[in-house]
Amino acid sequence: MKHFPNLFSSASLGKVILKNRLIFGPHATSLGCDGKVTEELIAYHEARARGGAGLIILEGATIHETYAYPEQFIYLGSDKCIPGIKKLTDRCHQYDCRVIGQLFHAGRAVRISLDGSQSVAWAPSEIPDERYRIVPKEMPREMIYEIIEAYSEAALRLQKAGCDGVEVLAGMGYLVAQFMNPSTNQRKDEFGGSFENRLRFLSEILIKTRAKVGGEFVIGIRVSGDELDGLGLDANDMLKICKTIDDKQLVDYFNVIASSSATPFGWIRVFPPMEIKPLYAAPFAKEIRKNVSRPVILGGRINQPQEAEKIISEGVADFCAMVRPFIADPEFAIKAESGNSEHIRACVACNQACVGHRLAHFPVSCIQYPESGREQIYGELELVKKAQKVMVVGGGPAGMKAAIVAANRGHSVEIFEKSAQLGGQVLLAQQLPGREEFGGVATNLAHELQATTAITHLNQEVTAQTITEFAADVVIIATGSVARKADLDLDEKTDIVYAHDIIENNKKTANSVVVADWRCDWVGLGVAEKLAQQGCHVRLVVNGFVAGEQIQSIVRDAWIAKLHRLGVEITSFARLFGSVENSVFFQHISSHEPLVFEDVGTLVIAHGYYSNSSLMDSLKTFNGHLVSIGDCVQPRSVEEAVLEG
Ligand SMILES: Cc1cc2nc3c(=O)[nH]c(=O)nc-3n(C[C@H](O)[C@H](O)[C@H](O)COP(=O)(O)O)c2cc1C
Ligand code: SF4
């Protein structure tokens, strides 16, 4: 029986035939170096090609010195990029996986620089945005023509490097979109004013590129079907643009997403966290597809092969582009095609190790699958020559991952969890409103564990004596963390509740709540949201400069939006100091002035965690091979736990 017959049917993009409809979508990886492709980047893409992707669209590569930044991007402005890309395309072609390169210029959206100083940002007009907050410099006409030429030269280099095509990033509020948008393009020359003039920049790029690369090479554009930020191009604008480009036969395909880099609202949708519904860009792709003659690719939160199959079978789009699902599971396609879709390690849209790493200029990875982006180090698991008896204590993410890796390497593994369920802190996190999807981390790891030879023991508290009696060759301690209590001058008459008791529904609060959030992570945000949803008046008082300071910025911004809608009042820079009955005192951490909160019915304390090292401490005299990993070493996040596992 053929699984997902539509998804795994071949189809053409221009003159190139793809073996299936699954595309590893374009995304910056920070795996390149000095503007060039590295072995790490090749291994990363080869893993997805081997895993069954029909096409890889490479990361947005820069093309001109006005936005080059070779420390952060592959740079196509010189021939030096060609050998590396050639190696990458050759390796992917081995698996009948096609490769298209993406061309990128951010225009006014510039934050990076070579040395920490602010570099000059060039744009169609001197109009600033709400994210980068710089007034860009207007491009002179000669520069515009030079950049158009640079796009076509870059496309030619991709062709010389063996790519099957080129995609111009014309969406997300970046340079091409800035030309198309009347509110960011107020030029008086042939590139501004009328619709045709505003489209001239893109049209000229496509015409020049076709002239250089010939008719066989695929040319596509990535567009935002709607920039979704209220200030950018909307669905009607984009439909008109796509129809015009299609009528002029300038492209072989349209790659549709829905987002913009220009405002926080639009930016959240560039890297949609779990609050954003799956397939959020589908209505725009569907409408564009109805109105153009070329194939349409849909991207954004397509998480499961069932969803992708539906998109193709219902005619919403011709291809599905997925980024994070392939980061989380390089074998997404092969598993779906072979009827093993239940083994797919589904992405939970947490953004932590993929987007989070990239925005901090570290190589992309995945909290669930740290091998991602580290293929050169962990790519192939080596089987051991002599199996050892391994005892893992603790069934959270760290313990599960350690057990999986050890068992897959051929060791004899038993894992012990004191509660009735595997998952550790993830089980707590998934109980917060809108965070159910995060539970997938525990489910996926438990599923992987089940597929190994490791034996799982639930409801089993382990002591130093049990460990000695078990006589393992290696004992891995992954006992996690425990809530940290506040050692403060708090009045007994103040009603005090700890955050984890709110998450687990162990305690109730009064209507007026102050949440004192020292750690500034998901706990304070989640508890504030939960209580506000229950109708409480919530004041969230955080120790950092912004609520959620410690978590990935897009997840944070989306969460702050939810709290704003719920009327949660947020105060920053505040250290919990003490309380007297219904008054709670904080100290401003940069001015040292007092902050007093009156009429507090309940004070909820979110003061982070301590490592649970009691078992480790009781093993001081144990002389076997002992290793501790994850939160019991130091409380951090799931990412570090799984990585150490
Ligand atoms: C780390 C990262 C970097 C990205 N960089 C690019 C890029 O260079 N060009 C682009 O068109 N989209 C980029 N995107 C957006 C993705 O192509 C995609 O639209 C987005 O991740 C939503 O799809 P997904 O839910 O399948 O991940 C990036 C996404 C991620 C996660
Ligand atoms: S880190 Fe989170 S969002 Fe990124 S790929 Fe992994 S599960 Fe998905």
XYZ file of C-alpha atoms and ligand atoms in Angstrom:
684
model
C 0.000 0.000 0.000
C 1.285 3.434 -0.900
C 1.311 5.824 2.044
C 0.378 9.459 1.387
C 0.041 8.911 -2.371
C -0.290 12.602 -3.223
C 2.641 13.665 -1.085
C 4.843 11.006 -2.591
C 3.977 11.645 -6.212
C 6.486 13.419 -8.425
C 5.827 16.866 -9.875
C 7.688 19.598 -11.714
C 8.995 22.979 -10.766
C 9.761 24.526 -14.134
C 11.892 22.025 -16.031
C 12.971 20.144 -12.917
C 11.118 17.079 -11.664
C 10.943 16.518 -7.920
C 10.452 12.966 -6.664
C 7.914 14.091 -4.051
C 6.174 17.182 -2.672
C 8.237 17.556 0.496
C 10.669 20.440 0.612
C 13.217 21.231 3.309
C 12.474 24.955 3.359
C 14.883 27.887 3.366
C 16.415 28.816 6.692
C 19.528 30.492 7.971
C 21.601 27.954 9.893
C 24.780 29.679 11.153
C 26.534 26.532 9.925
C 28.372 28.408 7.188
C 31.613 30.242 7.830
C 33.182 33.295 6.247
C 30.414 33.447 3.628
C 31.069 29.881 2.520
C 29.543 26.445 2.879
C 31.216 24.239 5.502
C 31.403 20.465 5.976
C 28.954 20.933 8.857
C 26.396 22.550 6.552
C 26.892 19.854 3.921
C 26.407 17.076 6.478
C 23.298 18.841 7.800
C 21.647 19.014 4.382
C 22.857 15.596 3.314
C 21.069 14.089 6.330
C 17.745 15.588 5.107
C 18.420 14.557 1.500
C 19.128 11.019 2.704
C 15.994 11.313 4.826
C 13.849 11.660 1.722
C 13.273 15.380 1.076
C 12.490 15.970 -2.607
C 14.020 19.439 -2.636
C 16.160 21.566 -0.371
C 15.887 25.331 -0.640
C 19.088 26.676 0.848
C 19.301 29.471 3.372
C 18.845 33.065 2.299
C 22.289 34.003 0.936
C 23.441 37.584 0.574
C 24.354 38.970 -2.803
C 25.733 42.500 -2.537
C 28.073 44.514 -0.329
C 25.186 46.737 0.888
C 24.008 43.677 2.836
C 26.751 41.056 2.814
C 27.603 39.963 6.394
C 29.603 36.836 5.513
C 29.923 35.969 9.229
C 26.205 35.236 9.239
C 25.290 34.361 5.656
C 26.570 32.423 2.691
C 27.790 35.235 0.430
C 27.083 34.886 -3.285
C 28.719 38.169 -4.233
C 31.950 36.440 -5.259
C 33.014 33.169 -6.904
C 34.576 31.981 -3.653
C 31.203 30.489 -2.661
C 31.015 28.160 -5.677
C 33.188 25.144 -4.636
C 31.403 24.701 -1.291
C 27.925 24.913 -2.783
C 29.007 22.509 -5.531
C 30.057 19.962 -2.933
C 26.733 20.398 -1.133
C 24.615 20.003 -4.271
C 26.611 16.936 -5.382
C 26.069 15.264 -2.019
C 22.310 15.979 -2.041
C 21.866 14.976 -5.682
C 23.139 11.486 -4.765
C 19.763 10.937 -3.090
C 17.730 12.398 -5.957
C 17.142 15.476 -3.843
C 17.170 18.712 -5.850
C 18.727 21.939 -4.533
C 17.648 25.540 -5.016
C 19.514 28.542 -3.609
C 17.746 31.535 -2.071
C 18.796 35.160 -2.653
C 18.382 37.588 0.214
C 18.802 41.289 0.881
C 17.239 42.710 4.056
C 17.147 46.365 2.955
C 16.372 48.472 6.026
C 16.138 45.453 8.357
C 19.731 45.619 9.579
C 20.916 44.884 13.078
C 24.205 43.108 12.540
C 27.540 44.732 11.855
C 31.137 43.655 11.483
C 32.512 45.162 14.666
C 29.581 46.106 16.899
C 29.123 49.558 15.375
C 25.903 50.275 13.492
C 26.315 49.752 9.759
C 24.444 51.756 7.134
C 21.124 50.249 6.090
C 19.980 50.917 2.523
C 16.325 50.898 1.508
C 13.990 52.281 -1.177
C 13.088 55.265 1.049
C 13.967 56.693 4.441
C 11.146 54.908 6.277
C 11.949 53.122 9.562
C 10.215 50.032 10.939
C 9.186 48.913 14.429
C 11.826 46.261 14.968
C 15.151 47.639 13.866
C 14.223 51.267 14.628
C 16.722 52.850 12.293
C 16.039 55.399 9.603
C 17.604 53.791 6.528
C 19.406 55.641 3.764
C 17.633 55.935 0.433
C 19.312 53.927 -2.323
C 20.516 55.999 -5.267
C 19.242 54.771 -8.666
C 22.687 53.533 -9.736
C 22.874 51.398 -6.615
C 19.492 49.839 -7.391
C 20.671 48.815 -10.859
C 23.892 47.470 -9.364
C 21.919 45.368 -6.859
C 19.626 44.015 -9.590
C 22.750 42.955 -11.464
C 24.128 41.403 -8.269
C 20.976 39.270 -7.865
C 21.392 37.879 -11.377
C 25.142 37.313 -10.900
C 24.417 35.447 -7.680
C 21.877 33.257 -9.497
C 24.496 32.456 -12.113
C 26.942 31.418 -9.392
C 24.310 29.062 -7.975
C 23.918 27.568 -11.419
C 27.684 27.131 -11.762
C 27.655 25.436 -8.360
C 25.254 22.772 -9.603
C 22.023 24.088 -8.094
C 18.779 23.253 -9.860
C 17.335 26.699 -9.427
C 17.148 29.977 -7.590
C 14.553 31.572 -5.343
C 14.328 35.307 -4.727
C 13.148 36.141 -1.222
C 10.480 38.725 -2.035
C 8.454 38.465 1.169
C 8.699 39.023 4.928
C 9.118 42.772 4.565
C 12.700 42.526 3.293
C 14.208 44.596 0.477
C 12.099 43.346 -2.450
C 8.913 43.714 -0.384
C 10.056 47.175 0.727
C 10.094 48.172 -2.947
C 6.629 46.690 -3.547
C 5.012 48.332 -0.511
C 3.800 51.949 -1.026
C 4.290 52.754 2.647
C 8.007 51.890 2.509
C 8.639 53.010 -1.057
C 8.023 56.700 -1.614
C 10.441 57.136 -4.462
C 9.756 59.527 -7.287
C 11.780 57.690 -9.947
C 10.970 54.610 -12.070
C 11.130 52.390 -8.932
C 8.398 54.205 -6.968
C 4.873 55.544 -7.316
C 2.682 53.369 -9.542
C 2.122 49.623 -9.005
C 4.247 48.843 -12.077
C 7.081 51.032 -10.831
C 7.052 49.450 -7.365
C 7.174 46.014 -8.969
C 10.018 47.023 -11.291
C 12.788 46.046 -8.851
C 11.548 42.440 -8.615
C 10.627 42.225 -12.311
C 14.060 43.445 -13.383
C 15.778 40.950 -11.077
C 13.754 38.105 -12.584
C 14.222 39.250 -16.203
C 17.974 39.741 -15.778
C 18.302 36.430 -13.977
C 16.450 34.510 -16.689
C 18.662 36.112 -19.316
C 21.744 34.893 -17.437
C 20.689 31.368 -16.432
C 18.615 30.312 -19.452
C 15.311 28.465 -19.649
C 16.186 25.175 -17.911
C 17.109 26.660 -14.546
C 14.210 26.998 -12.076
C 13.378 30.521 -10.928
C 10.940 31.027 -8.062
C 9.971 33.698 -5.580
C 9.129 33.477 -1.918
C 6.291 35.831 -1.019
C 4.274 36.609 2.063
C 0.692 35.872 0.989
C -0.136 38.534 3.570
C 2.464 40.277 5.722
C -0.095 40.086 8.533
C 1.155 43.111 10.413
C -1.416 45.737 9.508
C 1.292 47.988 8.058
C 2.619 45.834 5.251
C 1.335 44.239 2.059
C -1.992 42.480 2.555
C -3.593 39.533 0.770
C -5.104 41.689 -2.001
C -1.801 43.439 -2.708
C -0.009 40.122 -2.845
C -2.573 38.483 -5.087
C -2.223 41.316 -7.582
C 1.579 41.088 -7.440
C 1.614 37.308 -7.941
C -0.878 37.505 -10.821
C 1.193 40.152 -12.568
C 4.432 38.178 -12.167
C 2.623 35.075 -13.406
C 1.087 36.863 -16.414
C 4.531 38.095 -17.394
C 5.830 34.502 -17.054
C 8.701 35.627 -14.876
C 8.807 32.662 -12.479
C 8.410 28.890 -12.328
C 6.817 28.835 -8.869
C 5.484 30.831 -5.919
C 6.597 29.875 -2.408
C 3.983 31.282 -0.022
C 4.250 32.057 3.676
C 2.574 34.799 5.743
C 4.743 37.042 7.893
C 6.860 40.164 8.066
C 10.118 41.195 9.668
C 8.927 44.782 10.144
C 6.829 44.527 13.318
C 6.817 42.203 16.344
C 3.378 40.892 15.266
C 4.683 39.980 11.806
C 8.023 38.671 13.119
C 6.267 36.208 15.442
C 4.738 34.743 12.273
C 8.121 34.366 10.536
C 8.994 31.699 13.128
C 5.503 30.744 14.305
C 5.518 29.442 17.878
C 2.957 26.927 19.128
C 0.367 29.674 19.732
C 0.080 30.101 15.956
C -2.213 27.501 14.469
C -0.787 24.934 12.027
C -1.267 25.836 8.348
C -1.839 29.511 9.160
C -0.636 30.562 5.696
C -2.806 28.025 3.829
C -5.696 30.387 2.935
C -3.284 32.784 1.214
C -1.520 30.007 -0.710
C -4.861 28.589 -1.805
C -6.050 31.934 -3.136
C -2.793 32.576 -4.968
C -2.861 29.075 -6.456
C -6.357 29.699 -7.812
C -5.106 32.782 -9.618
C -1.739 31.751 -11.055
C -0.690 29.137 -13.588
C 2.567 28.061 -11.880
C 2.945 25.673 -8.928
C 2.550 26.997 -5.407
C 4.564 25.921 -2.373
C 3.042 26.371 1.082
C 5.185 26.841 4.198
C 4.587 27.412 7.909
C 3.595 24.968 10.655
C 2.940 21.930 8.490
C 3.870 19.429 11.151
C 2.500 16.081 10.109
C 2.456 14.112 6.855
C -1.330 13.801 7.204
C -1.641 17.596 7.028
C 0.765 17.776 4.106
C -1.118 15.069 2.208
C -4.351 17.023 2.680
C -2.779 20.224 1.379
C -1.812 18.480 -1.830
C -4.970 16.394 -2.250
C -7.282 19.354 -1.595
C -5.404 21.581 -4.014
C -4.322 24.162 -1.430
C -0.763 23.984 -2.773
C 1.398 21.793 -4.985
C 4.300 21.375 -2.555
C 4.874 21.668 1.192
C 7.922 23.457 2.567
C 8.868 22.478 6.102
C 11.764 23.755 8.109
C 11.534 22.927 11.804
C 9.863 19.535 11.229
C 12.965 18.489 9.251
C 15.297 20.031 11.838
C 13.580 17.948 14.514
C 13.531 14.838 12.353
C 15.781 14.584 9.283
C 13.979 11.349 8.365
C 10.521 12.919 8.305
C 9.964 12.051 4.634
C 11.322 8.521 4.666
C 9.341 7.645 7.795
C 6.122 8.986 6.248
C 6.669 7.227 2.940
C 7.480 3.887 4.545
C 4.365 3.895 6.736
C 6.237 4.803 9.912
C 4.773 8.244 10.451
C 4.067 7.448 14.109
C 7.860 7.389 14.570
C 8.254 10.969 13.336
C 9.737 13.176 16.048
C 7.230 15.999 15.621
C 8.456 19.554 16.093
C 6.709 21.307 18.989
C 7.320 24.863 17.697
C 9.218 25.881 20.842
C 11.834 27.761 18.741
C 14.465 27.235 21.384
C 17.393 25.541 19.686
C 16.593 26.332 16.044
C 15.489 29.972 15.915
C 16.980 30.683 19.340
C 20.424 29.509 18.263
C 20.291 31.270 14.914
C 19.267 34.610 16.385
C 22.127 34.289 18.872
C 24.480 33.416 15.969
C 24.976 29.782 16.981
C 24.394 26.808 14.671
C 20.777 25.663 14.549
C 19.796 22.517 16.402
C 16.748 21.016 18.106
C 15.966 20.576 21.798
C 14.573 17.131 21.048
C 17.322 16.071 18.712
C 20.674 17.686 19.538
C 22.282 15.660 16.750
C 20.666 18.202 14.417
C 23.273 20.719 13.248
C 25.898 18.489 14.891
C 25.860 15.751 12.237
C 29.640 15.862 11.982
C 29.938 14.978 15.676
C 26.955 12.728 16.352
C 25.834 11.787 12.822
C 26.326 8.025 13.033
C 26.043 6.119 16.304
C 28.919 3.685 16.692
C 28.047 0.258 18.038
C 30.150 -0.721 21.038
C 32.444 -3.744 20.914
C 31.596 -4.806 24.455
C 28.138 -4.100 25.864
C 27.968 -2.732 29.393
C 25.209 -2.838 31.974
C 23.849 0.707 32.248
C 21.487 1.952 34.954
C 19.740 5.284 34.330
C 18.076 6.940 37.316
C 15.411 9.476 36.355
C 12.969 9.363 33.449
C 12.996 13.021 32.425
C 14.355 14.193 29.061
C 18.008 13.766 30.112
C 17.531 10.243 31.440
C 15.438 9.143 28.474
C 17.909 10.471 25.918
C 20.844 8.836 27.732
C 18.980 5.529 27.794
C 18.099 5.791 24.084
C 21.654 6.549 23.000
C 23.196 3.888 25.255
C 20.716 1.232 24.110
C 21.136 2.147 20.449
C 24.883 1.769 20.844
C 24.334 -1.785 22.036
C 24.490 -1.459 25.825
C 22.123 -3.278 28.147
C 20.073 -0.456 29.680
C 17.500 -0.157 32.441
C 15.893 3.166 33.314
C 14.154 3.904 36.630
C 11.554 6.631 37.172
C 10.056 7.279 40.596
C 6.719 8.615 39.278
C 4.145 6.831 37.153
C 5.109 8.618 33.943
C 8.212 9.465 31.944
C 8.767 13.141 31.111
C 10.018 15.056 34.172
C 9.606 18.844 33.973
C 8.038 18.581 30.516
C 4.957 17.071 32.142
C 4.668 20.237 34.209
C 5.280 22.643 31.316
C 2.633 21.023 29.131
C -0.043 21.728 31.748
C 0.137 25.471 31.156
C -2.475 27.046 28.889
C -1.631 26.660 25.200
C 1.506 24.600 25.973
C 0.008 21.138 25.449
C 2.095 20.704 22.299
C 5.262 20.956 24.404
C 4.290 17.621 25.921
C 5.315 16.175 22.556
C 8.926 16.354 23.750
C 8.173 13.754 26.437
C 5.940 11.682 24.174
C 8.518 11.606 21.376
C 11.378 10.638 23.686
C 9.262 7.983 25.418
C 8.310 6.617 22.008
C 11.953 6.475 20.917
C 12.863 4.800 24.178
C 10.170 2.199 23.686
C 11.627 1.332 20.300
C 14.977 0.407 21.892
C 15.929 -2.631 23.981
C 16.053 -0.520 27.164
C 13.853 -1.714 30.036
C 11.744 0.944 31.753
C 10.738 0.764 35.432
C 8.076 3.240 36.583
C 7.086 4.046 40.190
C 10.543 2.972 41.375
C 12.395 5.167 43.822
C 16.110 4.449 43.632
C 18.446 4.698 46.641
C 22.194 4.315 47.075
C 21.532 0.766 48.222
C 19.484 -0.106 45.107
C 22.283 1.221 42.967
C 24.922 -0.836 44.742
C 22.772 -3.966 44.499
C 22.050 -3.420 40.805
C 25.790 -3.671 40.115
C 25.776 -1.737 36.866
C 28.971 -0.967 34.950
C 27.767 2.616 34.535
C 25.186 4.539 36.565
C 23.708 7.672 35.014
C 22.013 9.999 37.479
C 19.345 12.238 35.944
C 17.204 13.095 38.938
C 16.249 16.581 37.760
C 15.476 19.534 39.987
C 13.203 20.689 42.801
C 11.446 24.033 43.277
C 13.546 26.712 44.977
C 11.945 28.297 48.021
C 12.442 31.972 48.733
C 14.559 32.675 51.816
C 13.004 36.074 52.508
C 11.352 38.199 55.139
C 7.784 37.180 54.292
C 4.912 37.716 56.730
C 3.092 34.567 57.845
C -0.145 36.484 57.319
C 0.607 36.884 53.599
C -1.018 34.151 51.535
C 1.929 32.561 49.717
C 1.742 29.897 47.035
C 4.554 28.434 44.920
C 4.238 28.433 41.140
C 4.404 24.673 40.674
C 1.368 24.279 42.949
C -0.587 26.550 40.604
C 0.561 24.598 37.549
C -0.411 21.292 39.143
C -3.723 22.675 40.467
C -2.699 21.855 44.059
C -3.560 25.283 45.489
C -6.073 28.060 44.900
C -5.376 31.791 45.045
C -7.349 34.882 46.009
C -8.618 37.091 43.205
C -5.840 39.671 43.430
C -2.496 38.038 42.694
C 1.097 39.193 42.483
C 3.417 36.736 40.724
C 7.021 37.311 41.802
C 9.096 35.907 38.963
C 12.821 35.728 39.657
C 13.840 33.466 36.778
C 11.914 35.213 33.953
C 11.174 31.995 32.085
C 8.051 30.086 31.067
C 6.941 29.499 34.663
C 6.134 33.115 35.585
C 4.509 33.824 32.226
C 2.515 30.608 32.277
C 1.277 30.974 35.832
C 0.273 34.607 35.222
C -1.639 33.548 32.118
C -3.337 30.643 33.854
C -4.512 32.773 36.770
C -5.663 35.614 34.500
C -7.632 33.107 32.440
C -9.306 32.003 35.661
C -10.458 35.585 36.197
C -7.826 36.806 38.671
C -6.411 40.302 38.569
C -2.739 39.494 37.973
C 0.343 41.633 38.463
C 3.461 39.904 37.109
C 6.569 41.339 38.725
C 9.794 40.150 37.129
C 13.410 40.381 38.185
C 14.669 40.959 34.606
C 14.226 43.725 32.057
C 11.277 41.968 30.435
C 8.966 39.092 31.345
C 10.271 35.917 29.713
C 13.782 37.350 29.362
C 15.296 33.852 29.602
C 13.216 32.203 26.900
C 13.402 32.444 23.119
C 12.449 35.994 22.121
C 9.660 35.079 19.695
C 8.021 32.721 22.146
C 8.374 35.463 24.755
C 6.839 38.153 22.528
C 3.905 35.920 21.608
C 3.362 35.150 25.304
C 3.494 38.812 26.280
C 0.825 39.452 23.633
C -1.426 36.892 25.328
C -0.840 38.438 28.753
C -1.614 41.869 27.364
C -4.929 40.645 25.979
C -5.730 39.191 29.408
C -4.978 42.479 31.183
C -1.953 41.219 33.143
C 0.077 44.170 34.464
C 3.833 43.646 34.144
C 6.539 45.362 36.200
C 10.206 44.819 35.317
C 13.482 45.068 37.248
C 11.988 44.083 40.616
C 13.534 41.906 43.325
C 11.144 40.382 45.878
C 12.043 41.842 49.250
C 9.370 40.997 51.803
C 5.745 41.323 52.800
C 3.444 42.547 55.554
C -0.046 41.065 55.362
C -1.501 42.200 52.015
C 1.419 44.428 51.066
C 4.317 42.973 49.106
C 7.620 44.811 48.813
C 10.074 44.698 45.955
C 13.261 46.600 45.280
C 14.030 48.059 41.870
C 17.214 46.253 40.817
C 18.868 49.163 39.068
C 17.706 52.105 41.217
C 17.375 50.242 44.544
C 14.186 52.232 45.215
C 11.279 50.367 46.864
C 8.286 49.133 44.882
C 5.182 48.444 46.948
C 2.229 46.365 45.807
C -0.901 46.788 47.935
C -4.064 44.682 48.248
C -2.331 41.451 47.350
C -4.664 38.519 48.012
C -2.036 35.907 47.134
C 1.669 36.160 46.436
C 2.737 33.504 43.927
C 6.464 32.842 43.970
C 8.288 31.575 40.892
C 11.865 31.403 42.076
C 13.277 28.732 39.798
C 14.746 25.394 40.780
C 17.588 23.767 42.702
C 19.332 20.725 41.330
C 18.083 17.535 42.942
C 21.471 16.207 43.936
C 20.472 14.265 47.053
C 20.948 10.851 45.435
C 24.284 11.895 43.974
C 25.356 13.197 47.396
C 24.429 9.888 49.023
C 26.738 8.104 46.584
C 29.933 9.807 47.747
C 31.487 6.482 48.747
C 30.213 4.559 45.697
C 33.220 3.440 43.682
C 31.505 2.437 40.437
C 31.346 4.512 37.250
C 28.936 7.338 38.030
C 27.815 10.143 35.705
C 25.289 12.899 36.384
C 23.470 14.795 33.633
C 20.762 17.414 33.115
C 19.049 19.452 35.823
C 20.546 17.459 38.690
C 23.902 18.945 37.700
C 22.426 22.430 37.392
C 18.821 23.377 36.626
C 18.609 24.560 33.028
C 16.220 23.745 30.199
C 15.139 20.669 28.248
C 17.713 21.536 25.603
C 20.710 21.014 27.897
C 19.091 17.970 29.476
C 18.669 16.174 26.144
C 22.070 17.298 24.885
C 23.814 15.940 27.966
C 21.772 12.746 27.672
C 16.272 29.195 12.023
C 15.383 29.688 10.915
C 15.915 30.533 9.940
C 15.110 30.967 8.869
N 15.675 31.657 7.830
C 14.948 31.858 6.691
C 15.564 32.305 5.491
O 16.788 32.480 5.408
N 14.760 32.510 4.416
C 13.411 32.280 4.444
O 12.728 32.486 3.436
N 12.811 31.822 5.558
C 13.545 31.585 6.661
N 12.943 31.041 7.777
C 11.485 30.803 7.788
C 11.189 29.379 7.335
O 11.474 29.193 5.974
C 9.718 28.987 7.577
O 8.880 29.812 6.839
C 9.326 29.027 9.050
O 10.283 28.352 9.824
C 7.971 28.377 9.277
O 7.973 27.071 8.770
P 8.093 25.745 9.708
O 6.917 25.792 10.632
O 8.043 24.622 8.732
O 9.369 25.847 10.448
C 13.734 30.603 8.833
C 13.220 29.772 9.834
C 14.027 29.294 10.849
C 13.431 28.359 11.860
S 13.918 23.318 18.843
Fe 11.686 23.255 19.082
S 10.917 24.457 17.354
Fe 13.049 24.019 16.906
S 12.946 22.181 15.643
Fe 13.202 21.492 17.742
S 11.126 21.159 18.532
Fe 10.955 22.365 16.655
